[in-house]
Coordinates of C-alpha atoms in Angstrom, one line a residue:
X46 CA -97.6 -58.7 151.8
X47 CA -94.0 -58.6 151.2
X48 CA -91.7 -59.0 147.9
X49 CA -91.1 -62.4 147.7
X50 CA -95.2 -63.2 148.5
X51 CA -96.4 -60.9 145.6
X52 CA -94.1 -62.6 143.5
X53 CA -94.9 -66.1 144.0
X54 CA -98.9 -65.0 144.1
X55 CA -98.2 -64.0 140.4
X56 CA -96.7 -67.5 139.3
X57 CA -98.9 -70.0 138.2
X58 CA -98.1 -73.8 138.2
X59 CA -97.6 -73.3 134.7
X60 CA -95.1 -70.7 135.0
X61 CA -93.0 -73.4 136.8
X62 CA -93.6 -76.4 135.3
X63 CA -90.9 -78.4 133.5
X64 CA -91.7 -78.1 129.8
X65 CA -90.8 -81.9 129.2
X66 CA -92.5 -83.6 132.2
X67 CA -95.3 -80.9 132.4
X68 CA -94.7 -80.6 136.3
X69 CA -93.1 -78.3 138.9
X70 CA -89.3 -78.3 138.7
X71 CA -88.1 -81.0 140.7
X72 CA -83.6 -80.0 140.9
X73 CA -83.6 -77.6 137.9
X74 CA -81.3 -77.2 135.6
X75 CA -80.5 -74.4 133.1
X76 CA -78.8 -74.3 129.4
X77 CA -76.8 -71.9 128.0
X78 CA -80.1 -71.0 125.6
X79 CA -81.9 -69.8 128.8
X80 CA -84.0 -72.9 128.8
X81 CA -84.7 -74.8 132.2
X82 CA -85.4 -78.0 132.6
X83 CA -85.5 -81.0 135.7
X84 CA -82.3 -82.3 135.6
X85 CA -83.5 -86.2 135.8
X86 CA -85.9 -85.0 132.2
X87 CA -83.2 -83.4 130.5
X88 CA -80.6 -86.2 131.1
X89 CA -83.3 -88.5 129.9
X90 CA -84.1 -86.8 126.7
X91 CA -81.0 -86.3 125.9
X92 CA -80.3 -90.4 126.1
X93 CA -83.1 -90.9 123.8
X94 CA -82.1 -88.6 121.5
X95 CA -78.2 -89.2 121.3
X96 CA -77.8 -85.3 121.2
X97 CA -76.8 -82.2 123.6
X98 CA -79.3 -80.0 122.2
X99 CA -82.3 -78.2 124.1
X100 CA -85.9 -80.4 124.2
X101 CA -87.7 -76.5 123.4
X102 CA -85.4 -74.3 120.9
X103 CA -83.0 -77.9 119.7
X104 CA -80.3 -75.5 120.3
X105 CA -76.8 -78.1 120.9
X106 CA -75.7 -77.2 124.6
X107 CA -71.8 -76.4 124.3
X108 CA -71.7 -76.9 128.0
X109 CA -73.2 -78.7 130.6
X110 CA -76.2 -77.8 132.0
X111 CA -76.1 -75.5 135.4
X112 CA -78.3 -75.5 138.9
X113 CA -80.8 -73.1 138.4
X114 CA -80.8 -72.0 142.2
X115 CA -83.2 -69.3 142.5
X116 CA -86.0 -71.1 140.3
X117 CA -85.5 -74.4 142.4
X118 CA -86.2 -71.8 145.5
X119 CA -89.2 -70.6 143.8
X120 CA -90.3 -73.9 142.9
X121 CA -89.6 -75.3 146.8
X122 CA -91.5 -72.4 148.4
X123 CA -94.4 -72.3 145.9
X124 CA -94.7 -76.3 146.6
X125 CA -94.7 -75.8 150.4
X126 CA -97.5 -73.0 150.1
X127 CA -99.5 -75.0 148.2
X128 CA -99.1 -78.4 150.4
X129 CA -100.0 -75.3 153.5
X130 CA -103.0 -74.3 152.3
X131 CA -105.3 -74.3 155.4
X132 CA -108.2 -77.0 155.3
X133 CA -111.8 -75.7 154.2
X134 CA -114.6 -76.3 157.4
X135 CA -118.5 -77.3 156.9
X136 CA -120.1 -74.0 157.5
X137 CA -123.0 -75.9 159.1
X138 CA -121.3 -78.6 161.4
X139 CA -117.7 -76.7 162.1
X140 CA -116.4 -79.9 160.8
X141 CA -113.2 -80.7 158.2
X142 CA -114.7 -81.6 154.8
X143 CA -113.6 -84.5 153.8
X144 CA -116.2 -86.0 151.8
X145 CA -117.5 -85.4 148.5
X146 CA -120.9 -85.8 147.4
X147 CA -121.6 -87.0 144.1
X148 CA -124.8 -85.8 143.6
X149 CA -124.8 -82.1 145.4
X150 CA -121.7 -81.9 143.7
X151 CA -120.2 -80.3 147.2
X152 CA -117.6 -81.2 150.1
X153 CA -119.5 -82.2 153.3
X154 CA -118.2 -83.2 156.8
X155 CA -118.6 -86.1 158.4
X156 CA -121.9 -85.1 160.0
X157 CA -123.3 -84.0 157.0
X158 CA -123.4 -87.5 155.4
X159 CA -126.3 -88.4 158.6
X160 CA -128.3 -85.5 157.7
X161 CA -131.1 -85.6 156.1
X162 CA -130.5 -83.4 152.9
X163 CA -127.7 -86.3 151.7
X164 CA -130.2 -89.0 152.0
X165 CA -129.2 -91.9 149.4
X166 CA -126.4 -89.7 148.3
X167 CA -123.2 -91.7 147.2
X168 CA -119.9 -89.9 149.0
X169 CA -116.1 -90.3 148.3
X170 CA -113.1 -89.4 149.9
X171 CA -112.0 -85.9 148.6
X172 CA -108.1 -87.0 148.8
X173 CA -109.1 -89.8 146.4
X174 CA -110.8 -87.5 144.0
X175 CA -108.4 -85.6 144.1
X176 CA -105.4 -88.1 143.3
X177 CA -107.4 -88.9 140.5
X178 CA -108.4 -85.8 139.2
X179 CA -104.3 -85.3 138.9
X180 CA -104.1 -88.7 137.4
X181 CA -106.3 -86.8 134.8
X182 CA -104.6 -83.4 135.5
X183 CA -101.2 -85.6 134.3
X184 CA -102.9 -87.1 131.6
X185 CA -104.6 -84.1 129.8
X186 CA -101.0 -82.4 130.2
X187 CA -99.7 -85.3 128.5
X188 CA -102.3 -84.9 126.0
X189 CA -101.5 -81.4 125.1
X190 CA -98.0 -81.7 124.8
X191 CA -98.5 -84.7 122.4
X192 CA -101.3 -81.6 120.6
X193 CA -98.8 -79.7 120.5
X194 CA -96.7 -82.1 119.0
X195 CA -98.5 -83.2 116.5
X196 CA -99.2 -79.0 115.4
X197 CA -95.7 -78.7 115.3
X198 CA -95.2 -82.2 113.5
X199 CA -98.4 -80.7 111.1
X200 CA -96.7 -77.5 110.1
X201 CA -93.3 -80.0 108.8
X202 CA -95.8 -81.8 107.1
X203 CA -97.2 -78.7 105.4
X204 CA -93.7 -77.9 104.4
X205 CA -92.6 -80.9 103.4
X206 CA -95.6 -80.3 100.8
X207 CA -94.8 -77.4 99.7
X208 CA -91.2 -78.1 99.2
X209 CA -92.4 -81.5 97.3
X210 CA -94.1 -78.6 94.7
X211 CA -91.2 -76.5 94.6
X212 CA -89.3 -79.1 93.9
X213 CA -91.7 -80.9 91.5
X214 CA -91.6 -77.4 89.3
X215 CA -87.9 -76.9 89.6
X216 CA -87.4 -80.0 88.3
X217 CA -89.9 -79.9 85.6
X218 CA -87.7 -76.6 84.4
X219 CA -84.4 -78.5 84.1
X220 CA -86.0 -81.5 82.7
X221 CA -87.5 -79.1 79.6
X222 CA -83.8 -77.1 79.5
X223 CA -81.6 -80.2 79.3
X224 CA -84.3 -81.8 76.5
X225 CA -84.3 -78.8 74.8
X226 CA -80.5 -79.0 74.6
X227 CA -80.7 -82.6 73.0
X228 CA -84.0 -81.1 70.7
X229 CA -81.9 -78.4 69.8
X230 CA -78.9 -80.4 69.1
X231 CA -81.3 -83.0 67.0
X232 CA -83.0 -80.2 64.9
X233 CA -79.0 -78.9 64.5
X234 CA -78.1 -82.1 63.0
X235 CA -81.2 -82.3 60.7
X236 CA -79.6 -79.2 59.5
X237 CA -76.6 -80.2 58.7
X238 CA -77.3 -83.3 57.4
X239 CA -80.2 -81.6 55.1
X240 CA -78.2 -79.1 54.1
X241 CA -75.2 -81.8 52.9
X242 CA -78.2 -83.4 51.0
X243 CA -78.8 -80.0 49.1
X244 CA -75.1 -79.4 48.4
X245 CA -74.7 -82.6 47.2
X246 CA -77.6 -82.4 44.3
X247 CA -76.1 -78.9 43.5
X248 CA -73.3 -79.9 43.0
X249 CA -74.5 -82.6 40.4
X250 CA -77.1 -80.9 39.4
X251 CA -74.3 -78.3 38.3
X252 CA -72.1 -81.3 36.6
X253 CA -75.4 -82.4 35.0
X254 CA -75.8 -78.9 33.5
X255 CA -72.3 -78.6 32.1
X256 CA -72.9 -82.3 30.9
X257 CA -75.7 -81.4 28.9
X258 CA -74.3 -78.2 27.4
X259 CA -71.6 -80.7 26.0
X260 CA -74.1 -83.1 24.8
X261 CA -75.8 -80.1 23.6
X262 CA -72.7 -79.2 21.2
X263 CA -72.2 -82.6 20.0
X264 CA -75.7 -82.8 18.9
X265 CA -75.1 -79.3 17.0
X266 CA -72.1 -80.8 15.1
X267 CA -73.4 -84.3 14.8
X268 CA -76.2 -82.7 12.8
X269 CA -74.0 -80.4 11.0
X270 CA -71.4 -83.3 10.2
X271 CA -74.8 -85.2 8.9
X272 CA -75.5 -82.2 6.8
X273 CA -72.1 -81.5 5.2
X274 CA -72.1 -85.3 4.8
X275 CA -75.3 -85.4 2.7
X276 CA -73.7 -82.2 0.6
X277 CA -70.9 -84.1 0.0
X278 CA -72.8 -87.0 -1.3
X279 CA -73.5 -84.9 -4.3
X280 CA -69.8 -84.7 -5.3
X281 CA -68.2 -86.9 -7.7
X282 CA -66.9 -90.1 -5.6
X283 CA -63.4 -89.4 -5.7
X284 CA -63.9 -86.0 -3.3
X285 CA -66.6 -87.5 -1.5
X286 CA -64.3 -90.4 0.0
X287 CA -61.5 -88.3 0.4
X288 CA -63.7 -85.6 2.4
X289 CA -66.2 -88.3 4.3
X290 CA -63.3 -90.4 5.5
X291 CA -61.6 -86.9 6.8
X292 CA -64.7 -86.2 8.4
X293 CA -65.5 -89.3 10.2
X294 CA -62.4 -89.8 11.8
X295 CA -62.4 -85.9 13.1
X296 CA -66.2 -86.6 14.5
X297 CA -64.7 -89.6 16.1
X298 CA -61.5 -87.7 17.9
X299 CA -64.2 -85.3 19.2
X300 CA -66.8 -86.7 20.5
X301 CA -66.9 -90.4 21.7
X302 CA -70.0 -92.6 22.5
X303 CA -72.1 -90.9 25.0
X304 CA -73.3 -91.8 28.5
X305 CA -74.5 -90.6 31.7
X306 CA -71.2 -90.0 34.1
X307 CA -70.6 -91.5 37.3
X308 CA -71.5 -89.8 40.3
X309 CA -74.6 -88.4 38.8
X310 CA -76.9 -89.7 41.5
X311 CA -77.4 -88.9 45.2
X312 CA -75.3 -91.1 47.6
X313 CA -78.7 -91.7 49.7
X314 CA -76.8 -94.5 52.2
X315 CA -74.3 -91.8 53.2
X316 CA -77.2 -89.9 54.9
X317 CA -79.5 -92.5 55.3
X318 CA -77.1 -95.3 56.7
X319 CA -76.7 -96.1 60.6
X320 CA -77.8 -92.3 60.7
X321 CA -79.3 -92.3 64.2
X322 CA -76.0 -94.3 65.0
X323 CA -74.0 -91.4 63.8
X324 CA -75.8 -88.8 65.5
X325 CA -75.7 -90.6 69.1
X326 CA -72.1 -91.1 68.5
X327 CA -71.4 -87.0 68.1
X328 CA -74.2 -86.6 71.1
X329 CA -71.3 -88.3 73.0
X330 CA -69.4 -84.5 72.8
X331 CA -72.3 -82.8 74.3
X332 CA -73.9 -85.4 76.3
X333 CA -71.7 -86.7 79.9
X334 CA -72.0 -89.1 82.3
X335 CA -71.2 -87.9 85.9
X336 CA -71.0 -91.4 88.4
X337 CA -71.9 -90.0 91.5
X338 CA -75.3 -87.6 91.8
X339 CA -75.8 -85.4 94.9
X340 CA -79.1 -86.3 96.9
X341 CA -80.7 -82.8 97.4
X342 CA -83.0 -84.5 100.5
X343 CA -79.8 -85.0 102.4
X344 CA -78.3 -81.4 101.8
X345 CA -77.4 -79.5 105.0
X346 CA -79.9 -75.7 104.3
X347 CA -76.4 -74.4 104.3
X348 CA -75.6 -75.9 101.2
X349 CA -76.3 -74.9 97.5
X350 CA -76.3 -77.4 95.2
X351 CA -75.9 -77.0 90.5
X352 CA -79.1 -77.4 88.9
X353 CA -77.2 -80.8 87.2
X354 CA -76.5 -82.1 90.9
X355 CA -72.7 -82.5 90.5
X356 CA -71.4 -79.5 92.6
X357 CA -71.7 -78.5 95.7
X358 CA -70.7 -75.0 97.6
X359 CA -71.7 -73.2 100.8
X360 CA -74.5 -70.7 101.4
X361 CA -73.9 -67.8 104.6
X362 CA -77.6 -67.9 104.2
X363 CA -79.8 -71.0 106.1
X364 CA -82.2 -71.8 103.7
X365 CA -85.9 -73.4 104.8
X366 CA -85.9 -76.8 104.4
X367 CA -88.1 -80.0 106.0
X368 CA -86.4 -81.8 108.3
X369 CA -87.0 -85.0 106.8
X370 CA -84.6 -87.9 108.2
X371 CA -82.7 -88.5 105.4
X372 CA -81.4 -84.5 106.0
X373 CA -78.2 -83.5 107.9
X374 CA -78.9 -81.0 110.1
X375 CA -75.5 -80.6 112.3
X376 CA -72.6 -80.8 109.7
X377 CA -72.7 -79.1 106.2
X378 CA -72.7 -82.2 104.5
X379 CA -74.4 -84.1 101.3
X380 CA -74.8 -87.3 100.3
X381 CA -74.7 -88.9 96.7
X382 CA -78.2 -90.3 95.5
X383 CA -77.1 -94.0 95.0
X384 CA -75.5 -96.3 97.2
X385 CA -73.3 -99.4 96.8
X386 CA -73.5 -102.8 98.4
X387 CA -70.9 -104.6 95.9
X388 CA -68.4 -104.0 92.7
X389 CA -65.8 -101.6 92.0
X390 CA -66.5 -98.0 91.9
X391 CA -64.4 -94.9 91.4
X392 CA -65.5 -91.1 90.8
X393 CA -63.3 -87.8 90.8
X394 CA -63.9 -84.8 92.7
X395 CA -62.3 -80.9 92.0
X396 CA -60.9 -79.7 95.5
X397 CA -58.9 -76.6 93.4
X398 CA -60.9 -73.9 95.0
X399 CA -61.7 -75.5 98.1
X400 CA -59.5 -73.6 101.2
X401 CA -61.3 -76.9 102.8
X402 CA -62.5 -80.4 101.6
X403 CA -63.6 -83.3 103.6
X404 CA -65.0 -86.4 101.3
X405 CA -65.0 -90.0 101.5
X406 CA -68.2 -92.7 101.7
X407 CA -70.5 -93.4 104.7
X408 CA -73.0 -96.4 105.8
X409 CA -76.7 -95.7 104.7
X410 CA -77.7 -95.8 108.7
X411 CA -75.1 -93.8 110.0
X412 CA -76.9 -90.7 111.7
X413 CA -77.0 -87.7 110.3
X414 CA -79.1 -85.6 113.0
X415 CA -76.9 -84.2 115.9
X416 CA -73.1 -84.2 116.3
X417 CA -72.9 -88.2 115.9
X418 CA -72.3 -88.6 112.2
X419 CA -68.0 -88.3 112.4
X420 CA -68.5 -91.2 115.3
X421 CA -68.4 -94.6 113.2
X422 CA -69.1 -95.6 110.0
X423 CA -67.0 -92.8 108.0
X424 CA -63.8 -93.4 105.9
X425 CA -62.8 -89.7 104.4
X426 CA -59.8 -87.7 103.7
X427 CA -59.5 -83.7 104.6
X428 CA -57.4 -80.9 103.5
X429 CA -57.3 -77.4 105.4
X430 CA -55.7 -74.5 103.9
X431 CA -54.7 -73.1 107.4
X432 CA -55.4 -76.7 109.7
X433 CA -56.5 -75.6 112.7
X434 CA -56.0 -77.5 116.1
X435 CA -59.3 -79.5 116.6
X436 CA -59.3 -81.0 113.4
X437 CA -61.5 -83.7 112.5
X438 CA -58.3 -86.0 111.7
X439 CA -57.2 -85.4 116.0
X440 CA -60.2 -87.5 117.0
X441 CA -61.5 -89.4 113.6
X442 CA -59.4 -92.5 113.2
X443 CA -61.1 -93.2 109.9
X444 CA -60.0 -89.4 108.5
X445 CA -56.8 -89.0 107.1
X446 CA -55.6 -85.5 107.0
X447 CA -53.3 -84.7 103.6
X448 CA -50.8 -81.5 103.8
X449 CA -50.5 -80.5 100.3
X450 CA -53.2 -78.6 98.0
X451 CA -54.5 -80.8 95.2
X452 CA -56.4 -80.0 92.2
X453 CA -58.4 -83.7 91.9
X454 CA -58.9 -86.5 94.3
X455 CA -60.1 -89.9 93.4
X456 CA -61.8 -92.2 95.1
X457 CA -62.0 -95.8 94.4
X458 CA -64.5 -97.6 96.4
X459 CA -64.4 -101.8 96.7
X460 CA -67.5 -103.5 98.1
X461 CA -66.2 -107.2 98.0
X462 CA -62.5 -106.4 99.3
X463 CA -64.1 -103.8 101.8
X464 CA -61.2 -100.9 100.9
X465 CA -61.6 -96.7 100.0
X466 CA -58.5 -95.8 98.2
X467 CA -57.8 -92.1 97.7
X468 CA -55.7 -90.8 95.3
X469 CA -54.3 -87.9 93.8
X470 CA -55.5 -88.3 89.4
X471 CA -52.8 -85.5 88.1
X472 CA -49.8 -87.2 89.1
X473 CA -51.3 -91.1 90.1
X474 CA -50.1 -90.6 93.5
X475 CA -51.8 -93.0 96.4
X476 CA -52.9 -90.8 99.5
X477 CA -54.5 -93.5 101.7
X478 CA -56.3 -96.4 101.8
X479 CA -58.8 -97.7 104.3
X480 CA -60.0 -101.2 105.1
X481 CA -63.4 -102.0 106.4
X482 CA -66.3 -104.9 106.4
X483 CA -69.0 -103.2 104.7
X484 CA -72.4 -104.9 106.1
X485 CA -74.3 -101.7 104.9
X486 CA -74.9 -99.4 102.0
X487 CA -72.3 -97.2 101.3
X488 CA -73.1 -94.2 99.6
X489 CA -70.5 -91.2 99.0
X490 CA -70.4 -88.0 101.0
X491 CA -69.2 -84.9 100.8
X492 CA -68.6 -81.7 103.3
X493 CA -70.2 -78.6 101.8
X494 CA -67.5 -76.0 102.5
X495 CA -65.9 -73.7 99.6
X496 CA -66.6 -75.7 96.6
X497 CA -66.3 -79.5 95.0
X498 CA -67.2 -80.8 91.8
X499 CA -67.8 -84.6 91.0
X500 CA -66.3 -84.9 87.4
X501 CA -67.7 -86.6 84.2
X502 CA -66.2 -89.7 83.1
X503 CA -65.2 -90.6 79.6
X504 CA -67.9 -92.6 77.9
X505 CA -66.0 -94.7 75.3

């Protein structure tokens, strides 16, 4: 047995079978990730799919696929050696066999069927068994790729659960550290405005005190003047008048009518009055309101977003993520979590330490798998530090390219009027200005590279 014979008698139909039709290569083709497929399957799952990448690893083919010669030989001459195979003869007869009997469960011959051992057996063809044992052959091949399929499918939807968890407790986290912020700054307040409450009866209590020592004295010489006064009575009248009259008009110099002073109470409205008004109002300087909020579900695994979902950077590191639909999985890009269909909207991204910034708005259909997103539907403006060649400007009409290095850009977004105005904030300078028929959502995007921020607004 020679080289080539050993070899193909150590293949298997499997071995050469196309992994998307499940059948012996029929013109195949190979990718640059070592994968072969038949030519006619590949082209067709690459139609259905709108992508260049490979049906097993979903690596994107960067070049067109190349005749696989020596595995379309392999394929031809293990065909031809199984079409070869020499027909089986009745052992009895010397005849072909080319019946079947249903009930032995064996090939016969022709003059087997007369004999008497077949009596009231029921016979078919063998070619037609055959054909239809491939028909099932086909059809349980079918069945285990869809198995296989559906495991694969099974394991997404295993991480898609525990990604929902993660995400559920990650959540939960912020949601107690950002309320514990606003309990913190509540039981701060409290404080304060207690501790005004104190200072305030200290300090009357304190006027009170000194008010009473002087009421304290006058009633010491008020008794005194009574006393000297009931002395005096006992003096002939012309020294008591003269000394009474001298006395009565000093007590009256020193110490006038009393009464409690003003002031001496607590001023209870100035704590109590439009007080949760007056706290939400100083809130205002902690508390911001940010207009556009990155969608984690649509971040590229290359991308890291801030635990408040308003920045976005990029990660060397390809984190596990589902692949749910809503996800980008060719371009490092991020959508924001709410979508407009009408009205006036602006927000204000940080480019400063971006080397690179691409951002703009996109249709809620516009596809995010594969290398179709930049095709339609996507109104943006770009900056590269060093531009290269191939920018996304040379062959996206709806991205304008601007030259110098900005610290802000805003975007202004007009649903009715269908326009996406960019603008520089620092110096109210106009970049560029699209025009468009929105028939779709719009919601904004953003490409992940270096680092952007999306900027509070002012709340008053």
């Amino acid at each position: 047995m020679d080289t080539e014979a050993v070899k193909m008698s150590s293949l298997s139909e499997e071995d050469l079978s196309c992994p998307v039709c499940q059948e012996v290569f029929k013109d195949p083709v190979i990718l640059s990730c070592s994968h072969s497929f038949c030519r006619e399957c590949l082209q067709h799952f690459w139609r259905t799919q709108r992508t260049q990448q490979c049906a097993v690893c979903r690596r994107i083919s960067a070049h067109e696929p190349l005749s696989n010669l020596v595995l379309k030989n392999v394929c031809e001459s293990f065909s031809k050696e199984r079409n070869e195979k020499p027909e089986e003869i009745c052992s009895l007869h010397n005849k072909k066999l080319k019946l079947f009997c249903l009930e032995d469960k064996q090939p016969v011959c022709l003059v087997c069927v007369t004999s008497h051992q077949h009596d009231q057996h029921t016979f078919r063809p063998i070619g037609e068994l055959v054909q239809a044992y491939k028909d099932i052959e086909t059809a349980m091949k079918s069945l285990k790729g869809r198995l296989k399929q559906y495991k694969n499918s099974k394991e997404e939807f295993e991480k898609t659960i525990q990604h929902a968890t993660a995400q559920t407790k990650h959540t939960e986290i912020q949601i107690k550290l950002q309320f514990g912020k606003l309990h913190q700054f509540l039981r701060d307040e409290e404080a304060a405005t207690i501790s005004a409450l104190k200072d305030e009866e200290e300090q009357n209590k304190q006027m009170m005190k000194r008010k009473l020592n002087e009421m304290n004295t006058r009633i010491f010489e008020t008794a005194h003047t009574i006393k000297r006064t009931e002395q005096m009575l006992k003096n002939n009248d012309i020294c008591f008048i003269k000394d009474f009259l001298v006395s009565m008009e000093r007590f009256q110099s020193l110490f006038p009518d009393p009464h409690i002073p003003s002031g001496a109470l607590i001023n209870v409205s100035q704590y109590l009055g439009n007080l949760r008004y007056r706290v939400w109002k100083k809130m205002q300087d902690i508390v911001h309101y940010t207009p556009v909020i990155l969608d984690p579900n649509t971040a590229h695994p290359h991308l890291i977003l801030s635990d408040d979902l308003t920045s976005v950077r990029e990660s060397e590191d390809k984190r596990q993520f589902p692949n749910n639909p809503e996800r980008f999985d060719r371009f490092p890009c991020v959508l924001g979590s709410e979508g407009f269909r009408s009205g006036k909207h602006s927000w204000v991204v940080e480019v400063s330490y971006s080397f690179y910034w691409n951002l703009g708005v996109t249709t809620a259909s516009n596809q995010r798998k594969g290398r179709d997103f930049y095709d339609t539907n996507v109104w943006s403006v770009e900056y590269y530090e060093n531009p290269p060649q191939d920018s996304l400007n040379s062959t996206v009409s709806t991205c304008f390219t601007v030259t110098q290095k900005l610290e802000c850009v805003k975007v202004e977004l007009d649903c009715d009027e269908g326009t996406v105005s960019f603008s520089d904030p620092a110096t109210d300078t106009h970049l560029h200005t699209f025009t468009a028929t929105f028939t779709d959502t719009v919601f904004p995007f953003f490409w992940g590279f270096s680092y952007q921020k999306i900027l509070p607004t002012n709340m008053q």
